[in-house]
């Protein structure tokens, strides 16, 4: 009973050995991450089309709930760029930005996303995320980064442009060029340049000047805070809001409120599919970051429990004025590098953000939205990896096609179409690759008991024997391919008396493939050719023995390919291939 509770509520496990040293490290990490998250949370709420305080609210209770139910020691949960963009795209279809209905729809989206994640965790369906291939994910994130950066240009220029796709955004920006506020441009471009400089050059500069590593790291992470403070003071001191510079304005000075998502059938129906897509994308991003960081400390995470942890975080966001959240790459890496040892670091971060929500929100009244836009642009451009196109082109044309299609569809038709197409392309890519499995004709390496591809190695062969190594599990997509290949090979060589299928790489044979094997067996039997199997794995053999196939087999099942070779080859007929 206790072990079960610890497995499903990980805080009961790691808290037993919590030490003073761990507390100290977690507190330091929390301070650094809190400094980073205050401007970032405000910015991502802007990206999602929500009031800035929603970003803070989404970063408080969800972090605490993940600390209780999550298994990663370093993952930092909260609003992230891609999920914020997906939220804006989904909610914008059912409500107008700035209305109460828009905020309720965002709460509903978080609730549905959290519920779906929890269900996946309860039924241990974390493996479903594997249907998104890494190249497709990279393509989608790259396209999303470009879209997000483009969508923030209107705030940098101070114009009222719109659009959900790259062509729409660019056309709208051009149409509103006459509205450009040059003071806003100076603030936005200056803040963007400053943040890029801070990210790349501030830490090395401070280290050269003799600053301790920890201090240099904190000051670098505080770069966005410096931009916020500097531009806010400039707007206030020079009364720039009166000269057309857009500012954040009033932000409620309070802890996260108790909120209720809307559960009307129409609203749920409209947001269900986007919620599922957001859940899958958020989980893939989160679990990949968590696994990477856990591996560095020889720790492990439980993907199915991660689903429950992220689901609880999203449900918490739905009832505390937030919107969908997940584990963020940048904040998690910062948390890890700052020395976080347990999820308590996240809970301490939540306390820091709660203090900010109560005490610091009046200070951001004159914060220009151009500065928040600059924060978003600098953050998301690090996600853009156009080199993935060249890498996949050099390695696999099929993967290149998938990446290119995902990028183009996301930029041209929007993020929801991009996500859906990414999932579809991933599945189709898998089906395509496995529909034509690699089947090698093998021969004996002279002087050994090993068998290798006759087209790659100098091996011994027998014209009366065809040995085929099947390098893929057999199922409905590729079963007919093997059937046709064997038929073609046997009819090409009139002296063939036996065919051996080497099953060392076959992990599964489904019913469609079984029927194909039976058809191959009957056809070869009619032709006077024996069909044999070798090196069949135990689970596959167990399955085959439950059918009529083994009893009707026109040949034998050999423990090894060498055993088949010794029994079926004819002395004096062997030859060596070049």
XYZ file of C-alpha atoms in Angstrom:
578
model
C 0.000 0.000 0.000
C 2.771 2.461 0.965
C 4.803 1.588 -2.137
C 1.757 2.168 -4.330
C 1.175 5.589 -2.771
C 4.826 6.528 -3.263
C 4.662 5.458 -6.903
C 1.582 7.552 -7.615
C 2.459 10.451 -5.282
C 6.246 10.793 -5.746
C 6.523 13.604 -3.164
C 6.077 10.915 -0.497
C 9.233 9.244 -1.813
C 11.756 12.049 -2.331
C 10.638 14.038 0.717
C 11.767 11.199 3.052
C 15.417 11.933 2.322
C 15.132 15.713 1.945
C 18.188 17.362 3.501
C 19.359 20.823 4.500
C 21.798 20.791 1.579
C 19.013 19.957 -0.855
C 16.917 22.777 0.640
C 19.754 25.243 0.117
C 20.313 24.162 -3.508
C 16.582 24.210 -4.269
C 16.209 27.712 -2.824
C 19.062 29.088 -4.946
C 17.570 27.485 -8.069
C 14.132 28.872 -7.184
C 15.479 32.432 -6.884
C 17.149 32.243 -10.309
C 14.126 30.660 -12.012
C 11.695 33.108 -10.376
C 13.696 36.081 -11.685
C 13.546 34.539 -15.163
C 9.852 33.602 -15.033
C 8.316 36.906 -13.965
C 8.761 38.683 -17.315
C 8.490 35.430 -19.265
C 5.125 34.515 -17.715
C 3.726 37.963 -18.493
C 5.009 37.675 -22.066
C 3.563 34.229 -22.734
C 0.145 35.334 -21.468
C 0.331 38.124 -24.055
C 1.149 35.505 -26.695
C -1.866 33.429 -25.657
C -4.096 36.491 -25.994
C -4.784 36.635 -22.255
C -4.250 39.323 -19.598
C -0.637 39.341 -18.300
C -1.638 38.146 -14.831
C -2.851 34.856 -16.374
C 0.775 33.985 -17.062
C 1.654 34.423 -13.377
C -1.407 32.466 -12.259
C -0.503 29.615 -14.630
C 2.950 29.461 -13.038
C 1.933 29.090 -9.377
C -0.533 26.288 -8.533
C 0.453 24.106 -11.545
C 4.088 24.076 -10.378
C 3.041 22.975 -6.883
C 0.805 20.197 -8.211
C 3.566 18.932 -10.486
C 5.960 18.899 -7.518
C 3.525 16.551 -5.792
C 2.687 14.203 -8.672
C 5.613 14.537 -11.132
C 8.716 12.351 -11.193
C 11.332 14.716 -12.657
C 13.644 16.397 -10.153
C 14.388 19.371 -12.423
C 11.404 19.913 -14.743
C 9.911 23.407 -14.432
C 6.230 23.525 -15.394
C 4.356 26.579 -16.636
C 3.395 28.517 -19.763
C 5.614 27.866 -22.781
C 5.750 29.520 -26.182
C 4.379 26.733 -28.382
C 1.491 25.865 -26.044
C 0.670 29.578 -25.676
C 0.483 29.892 -29.452
C -1.710 26.780 -29.691
C -3.956 28.214 -26.978
C -4.406 31.483 -28.887
C -5.193 29.599 -32.100
C -7.736 27.275 -30.437
C -9.480 29.784 -28.181
C -9.522 32.452 -30.902
C -11.891 30.238 -32.904
C -14.586 30.190 -30.213
C -14.333 33.620 -28.550
C -13.071 37.128 -29.220
C -9.825 38.142 -27.548
C -10.313 40.401 -24.545
C -13.752 39.077 -23.644
C -14.787 37.052 -20.613
C -15.681 34.197 -22.944
C -12.082 34.084 -24.167
C -10.733 33.637 -20.628
C -13.335 30.966 -19.840
C -12.454 29.112 -23.040
C -8.762 29.149 -22.033
C -9.697 27.675 -18.638
C -11.775 25.013 -20.379
C -8.899 24.183 -22.702
C -6.602 23.682 -19.689
C -9.213 21.498 -17.965
C -9.768 19.297 -21.025
C -6.041 19.016 -21.633
C -5.419 18.070 -18.004
C -8.214 15.518 -18.008
C -6.915 13.904 -21.189
C -3.368 13.718 -19.779
C -4.585 12.127 -16.531
C -6.624 9.542 -18.461
C -3.576 8.700 -20.578
C -1.528 8.293 -17.406
C -4.107 6.108 -15.642
C -4.355 3.792 -18.658
C -0.550 3.940 -19.186
C -0.780 5.336 -22.693
C 2.415 7.381 -22.646
C 3.714 5.335 -25.575
C 1.217 7.096 -27.873
C 3.510 10.115 -27.916
C 5.986 7.970 -29.858
C 3.765 8.353 -32.917
C 5.264 11.819 -33.339
C 8.661 11.348 -34.942
C 11.528 13.583 -33.836
C 12.036 15.167 -37.298
C 8.343 16.093 -37.443
C 8.455 17.552 -33.919
C 11.571 19.545 -34.845
C 9.841 20.818 -37.985
C 6.707 21.825 -36.078
C 8.655 23.611 -33.326
C 10.795 25.423 -35.905
C 7.716 26.604 -37.801
C 5.996 27.570 -34.546
C 9.034 29.611 -33.502
C 8.924 31.514 -36.796
C 5.164 32.069 -36.464
C 5.472 33.257 -32.872
C 8.277 35.692 -33.691
C 6.325 37.028 -36.685
C 3.172 37.432 -34.594
C 5.052 39.670 -32.135
C 6.265 42.110 -34.778
C 3.004 44.044 -34.461
C 3.919 44.876 -30.851
C 7.457 45.846 -31.852
C 6.062 48.190 -34.523
C 3.082 49.379 -32.481
C 0.498 48.464 -35.151
C -2.830 46.599 -35.013
C -2.003 43.729 -37.342
C -3.400 40.209 -37.053
C -3.446 36.774 -38.683
C -2.823 33.158 -37.683
C -0.596 32.033 -40.572
C 2.663 33.514 -41.812
C 1.185 34.887 -45.069
C -1.734 36.452 -43.156
C 0.613 38.025 -40.599
C 2.952 39.468 -43.239
C 0.106 40.834 -45.388
C -1.510 42.412 -42.324
C 1.773 43.993 -41.225
C 2.311 45.528 -44.663
C -1.259 46.848 -44.695
C -0.722 48.645 -41.374
C 2.748 50.080 -41.968
C 1.311 53.594 -41.941
C 0.412 53.100 -38.252
C 3.994 52.496 -37.087
C 4.855 54.211 -33.801
C 8.551 54.989 -34.029
C 8.984 55.385 -30.281
C 7.616 51.860 -29.862
C 10.011 50.658 -32.566
C 12.973 52.139 -30.709
C 11.866 50.463 -27.462
C 11.117 47.106 -29.107
C 14.239 46.919 -31.260
C 16.419 48.180 -28.416
C 14.989 45.622 -25.975
C 15.402 42.813 -28.530
C 19.017 43.735 -29.233
C 19.776 44.052 -25.528
C 18.263 40.653 -24.733
C 20.188 38.967 -27.543
C 23.394 40.543 -26.236
C 22.625 39.445 -22.668
C 21.944 35.881 -23.768
C 25.171 35.502 -25.744
C 27.692 37.896 -24.205
C 26.826 38.998 -20.668
C 27.930 35.865 -18.805
C 31.343 35.597 -20.562
C 31.871 39.328 -19.997
C 31.104 39.067 -16.278
C 33.389 36.032 -15.930
C 36.231 37.933 -17.604
C 35.688 40.769 -15.123
C 36.105 38.309 -12.257
C 32.482 37.755 -11.211
C 31.778 34.423 -9.445
C 29.974 31.825 -11.636
C 26.758 31.907 -9.586
C 26.538 35.715 -9.646
C 27.251 35.798 -13.382
C 24.523 33.221 -13.952
C 21.946 35.100 -11.862
C 22.694 38.425 -13.589
C 22.426 36.782 -17.020
C 19.065 35.219 -16.159
C 17.962 38.617 -14.822
C 18.545 40.196 -18.250
C 14.832 40.272 -19.120
C 14.116 41.857 -15.720
C 16.643 44.612 -16.518
C 14.913 45.197 -19.866
C 11.532 45.350 -18.131
C 12.768 47.788 -15.486
C 14.614 50.017 -17.939
C 11.826 50.344 -20.496
C 9.151 50.728 -17.811
C 11.049 53.601 -16.204
C 11.552 55.190 -19.636
C 7.838 55.032 -20.455
C 6.893 56.407 -17.036
C 9.582 59.078 -16.898
C 8.968 60.483 -20.387
C 5.169 59.932 -20.414
C 5.525 57.795 -23.543
C 2.121 56.133 -23.028
C 0.584 59.489 -23.964
C 2.558 59.390 -27.221
C 1.046 56.118 -28.401
C 3.273 53.507 -26.731
C 1.113 50.519 -25.704
C 1.544 49.503 -22.070
C 0.378 46.589 -19.925
C -1.797 48.794 -17.714
C -3.585 47.612 -14.582
C -2.699 44.104 -13.399
C -4.743 42.698 -10.484
C -2.724 42.622 -7.274
C -3.770 39.226 -5.921
C -3.074 35.543 -5.579
C -4.555 33.221 -8.219
C -8.358 33.409 -7.993
C -10.705 30.442 -7.841
C -12.114 30.004 -11.352
C -14.377 27.516 -13.072
C -13.979 26.271 -16.653
C -16.985 26.347 -18.931
C -18.390 22.901 -19.608
C -21.169 23.616 -22.081
C -21.411 20.869 -24.748
C -20.773 23.339 -27.575
C -17.629 24.763 -25.973
C -16.281 21.338 -25.010
C -16.958 20.014 -28.507
C -15.144 22.946 -30.101
C -12.081 22.638 -27.862
C -11.766 18.859 -27.458
C -9.541 18.186 -30.478
C -7.272 21.211 -29.830
C -6.999 20.076 -26.190
C -5.843 16.619 -27.287
C -3.286 18.114 -29.685
C -1.986 20.488 -26.998
C -1.745 17.578 -24.558
C 0.293 15.444 -26.950
C 2.622 18.261 -28.021
C 3.082 19.443 -24.429
C 3.764 15.928 -23.166
C 6.308 15.191 -25.907
C 8.177 18.430 -25.182
C 8.025 17.915 -21.431
C 9.024 14.250 -21.279
C 11.921 14.734 -23.700
C 13.331 17.527 -21.512
C 12.725 15.537 -18.318
C 14.444 12.420 -19.664
C 17.431 14.419 -20.901
C 17.965 16.115 -17.535
C 17.319 12.933 -15.542
C 19.942 11.035 -17.563
C 22.607 13.583 -16.595
C 22.201 12.609 -12.929
C 21.514 8.921 -13.562
C 17.931 9.326 -12.463
C 14.825 8.048 -14.189
C 11.356 9.326 -14.807
C 8.103 7.425 -15.250
C 6.408 8.682 -18.462
C 2.987 7.450 -17.354
C 3.309 9.190 -13.973
C 4.537 12.279 -15.840
C 1.211 12.284 -17.663
C -0.593 12.374 -14.319
C 1.699 15.111 -13.013
C 1.205 17.294 -16.086
C -2.522 16.542 -16.069
C -2.830 17.654 -12.451
C -0.895 20.831 -13.278
C -3.280 21.677 -16.123
C -6.377 20.955 -14.053
C -4.920 23.215 -11.365
C -4.427 25.955 -13.956
C -8.074 25.609 -15.008
C -9.293 26.341 -11.478
C -6.837 29.157 -10.695
C -7.140 31.572 -13.608
C -4.470 30.051 -15.860
C -4.322 28.270 -19.194
C -2.593 25.106 -20.552
C 0.924 24.503 -19.245
C 3.721 21.993 -19.714
C 7.383 21.479 -18.873
C 9.437 24.191 -20.576
C 12.867 23.534 -22.059
C 14.513 26.864 -21.181
C 13.225 27.150 -17.626
C 13.958 23.475 -16.896
C 17.540 23.781 -18.101
C 17.964 26.925 -15.979
C 16.485 25.098 -12.995
C 18.848 22.164 -13.540
C 21.942 24.311 -14.084
C 21.111 26.367 -10.988
C 21.415 23.218 -8.873
C 17.807 22.109 -8.276
C 17.863 18.705 -6.562
C 14.168 17.985 -5.999
C 10.742 19.164 -7.198
C 10.680 21.345 -4.075
C 12.615 23.907 -6.139
C 9.478 24.278 -8.252
C 7.327 24.769 -5.152
C 9.695 27.483 -3.904
C 9.509 29.112 -7.343
C 5.712 29.129 -7.051
C 6.014 30.942 -3.713
C 8.278 33.550 -5.305
C 5.827 34.076 -8.169
C 2.936 34.346 -5.696
C 4.807 37.122 -3.873
C 5.361 38.837 -7.216
C 1.646 38.536 -8.064
C 0.718 40.216 -4.774
C 3.462 42.797 -4.354
C 5.017 43.601 -7.727
C 2.156 43.804 -10.232
C 1.547 47.559 -9.712
C 5.132 48.147 -10.859
C 4.418 46.815 -14.351
C 1.644 49.308 -15.144
C 3.913 51.271 -17.518
C 5.624 48.166 -18.932
C 5.512 48.482 -22.756
C 4.094 45.492 -24.593
C 6.996 45.890 -27.023
C 9.351 44.705 -24.268
C 7.241 41.610 -23.645
C 7.225 40.972 -27.389
C 11.021 41.272 -27.429
C 11.216 38.732 -24.589
C 9.104 36.290 -26.595
C 11.053 36.786 -29.832
C 14.425 36.193 -28.181
C 13.099 33.101 -26.376
C 11.444 31.432 -29.386
C 14.139 32.089 -31.973
C 16.327 29.662 -30.031
C 13.761 27.006 -30.973
C 14.178 27.608 -34.700
C 16.420 24.966 -36.259
C 16.408 25.289 -40.035
C 19.501 23.066 -40.161
C 17.113 20.146 -39.598
C 16.191 20.478 -43.277
C 19.778 19.973 -44.440
C 20.433 17.192 -41.928
C 17.377 15.192 -42.952
C 18.071 15.823 -46.663
C 21.544 14.342 -46.249
C 20.331 11.398 -44.170
C 16.842 10.437 -45.360
C 14.706 11.915 -48.140
C 11.575 10.537 -46.464
C 12.375 12.340 -43.199
C 13.193 15.514 -45.144
C 9.814 15.353 -46.857
C 8.092 14.977 -43.485
C 9.987 17.918 -41.943
C 9.502 20.194 -44.947
C 5.794 19.371 -45.204
C 5.253 20.019 -41.494
C 7.054 23.378 -41.643
C 5.222 24.540 -44.769
C 1.791 23.412 -43.543
C 2.296 25.024 -40.128
C 3.462 28.331 -41.629
C 0.883 28.355 -44.410
C -2.219 26.915 -42.753
C -1.721 27.457 -39.014
C -0.499 25.590 -35.959
C -3.493 23.255 -35.559
C -3.185 22.046 -39.131
C 0.562 21.774 -38.547
C 0.105 19.584 -35.453
C -2.509 17.371 -37.114
C -0.411 17.023 -40.247
C 2.660 16.268 -38.126
C 0.875 13.369 -36.416
C -0.470 12.109 -39.739
C 2.888 12.421 -41.482
C 4.629 10.610 -38.611
C 2.250 7.663 -38.873
C 2.392 7.585 -42.668
C 6.180 7.803 -42.569
C 6.324 4.799 -40.250
C 3.926 2.836 -42.440
C 5.928 3.733 -45.553
C 9.242 2.701 -44.013
C 7.904 -0.615 -42.730
C 5.801 -1.409 -45.813
C 8.979 -2.282 -47.718
C 11.111 -4.042 -45.092
C 14.751 -4.752 -45.729
C 15.069 -8.405 -46.739
C 18.630 -9.552 -47.423
C 19.647 -12.737 -49.190
C 22.471 -14.131 -47.057
C 25.315 -16.600 -47.439
C 27.867 -18.235 -45.167
C 31.024 -16.277 -44.366
C 33.860 -18.747 -45.174
C 35.414 -20.365 -42.123
C 32.653 -19.150 -39.751
C 29.068 -19.886 -38.778
C 27.963 -16.325 -39.599
C 25.712 -15.263 -42.453
C 25.886 -11.932 -44.265
C 24.288 -10.121 -47.212
C 25.513 -11.619 -50.505
C 25.622 -8.134 -52.064
C 27.951 -6.736 -49.394
C 30.267 -9.587 -48.433
C 32.221 -12.461 -49.929
C 30.138 -15.455 -48.828
C 29.375 -19.037 -49.795
C 26.018 -19.761 -51.451
C 24.235 -22.824 -52.818
C 22.164 -22.451 -56.006
C 19.560 -24.883 -54.624
C 19.078 -22.873 -51.408
C 17.760 -19.328 -50.891
C 18.339 -17.885 -47.406
C 16.461 -14.641 -46.733
C 17.008 -12.583 -43.575
C 13.869 -10.573 -42.753
C 14.901 -7.376 -40.947
C 11.467 -6.179 -39.820
C 8.471 -7.465 -37.921
C 5.752 -8.732 -40.245
C 2.304 -7.179 -40.163
C -0.532 -6.226 -42.501
C 1.351 -3.374 -44.196
C 4.358 -5.401 -45.356
C 3.075 -8.982 -45.462
C 2.283 -8.926 -49.178
C 5.706 -7.410 -49.935
C 7.466 -10.507 -48.559
C 5.065 -12.760 -50.449
C 5.819 -11.065 -53.772
C 9.577 -10.959 -53.112
C 9.792 -14.705 -52.460
C 7.638 -15.501 -55.474
C 9.895 -13.415 -57.714
C 13.121 -14.882 -56.299
C 12.004 -18.505 -56.605
C 10.781 -18.161 -60.178
C 14.094 -16.580 -61.187
C 16.166 -19.654 -60.221
C 14.937 -22.974 -61.604
C 17.340 -25.058 -59.449
C 15.973 -23.795 -56.121
C 14.837 -26.598 -53.833
C 14.615 -24.875 -50.433
C 13.867 -21.407 -49.021
C 14.907 -20.480 -45.475
C 13.444 -17.413 -43.790
C 15.859 -16.158 -41.172
C 13.638 -14.605 -38.448
C 16.331 -13.308 -36.066
C 15.058 -9.716 -36.439
C 11.324 -10.516 -36.442
C 9.644 -9.553 -33.159
C 6.017 -9.834 -34.248
C 3.915 -11.657 -36.837
C 0.304 -10.451 -36.984
C -2.609 -12.403 -38.448
C -2.342 -10.804 -41.888
C 1.337 -11.768 -42.042
C 0.461 -15.284 -40.845
C -1.943 -15.659 -43.757
C 0.791 -14.497 -46.130
C 3.203 -17.065 -44.681
C 0.566 -19.746 -45.181
C 0.090 -18.625 -48.781
C 3.874 -18.703 -49.341
C 4.002 -22.202 -47.844
C 1.224 -23.560 -50.089
C 2.661 -21.931 -53.180
C 6.174 -23.278 -52.586
C 4.761 -26.717 -51.782
C 2.971 -26.766 -55.148
C 6.277 -25.813 -56.789
C 8.156 -28.599 -54.991
C 10.176 -26.145 -52.914
C 10.573 -26.539 -49.151
C 9.911 -23.584 -46.816
C 11.951 -23.437 -43.610
C 12.351 -21.016 -40.715
C 15.447 -20.344 -38.638
C 16.322 -18.404 -35.482
C 12.668 -17.741 -34.604
C 12.292 -15.851 -31.324
C 10.397 -17.540 -28.514
C 7.327 -15.239 -28.381
C 6.966 -15.384 -32.180
C 7.260 -19.178 -32.124
C 4.653 -19.420 -29.372
C 2.239 -17.484 -31.557
C 2.968 -19.551 -34.688
C 2.506 -22.824 -32.817
C -1.021 -21.774 -31.868
C -1.930 -21.755 -35.574
C -1.958 -24.438 -38.274
C 1.089 -22.939 -39.942
C 3.798 -24.924 -38.136
C 1.889 -28.220 -38.530
C 1.394 -27.602 -42.262
C 4.888 -26.207 -42.855
C 6.528 -27.702 -45.939
C 9.880 -27.860 -44.168
C 11.473 -27.456 -40.740
C 12.160 -24.870 -38.043
C 15.891 -24.630 -37.295
C 17.472 -23.313 -34.138
C 20.196 -21.561 -36.154
C 20.808 -20.569 -39.742
C 24.044 -22.574 -39.732
C 22.092 -25.722 -38.809
C 19.799 -25.129 -41.784
C 22.790 -24.572 -44.038
C 24.478 -27.794 -42.983
C 21.353 -29.868 -43.556
C 20.014 -28.303 -46.759
C 23.119 -27.550 -48.848
C 24.397 -30.074 -51.367
C 28.124 -30.870 -51.311
C 29.967 -29.800 -54.430
C 27.405 -27.196 -55.525
C 28.529 -24.363 -53.257
C 30.023 -21.221 -54.742
C 31.567 -18.015 -53.399
C 30.073 -14.652 -54.337
C 32.273 -11.622 -54.962
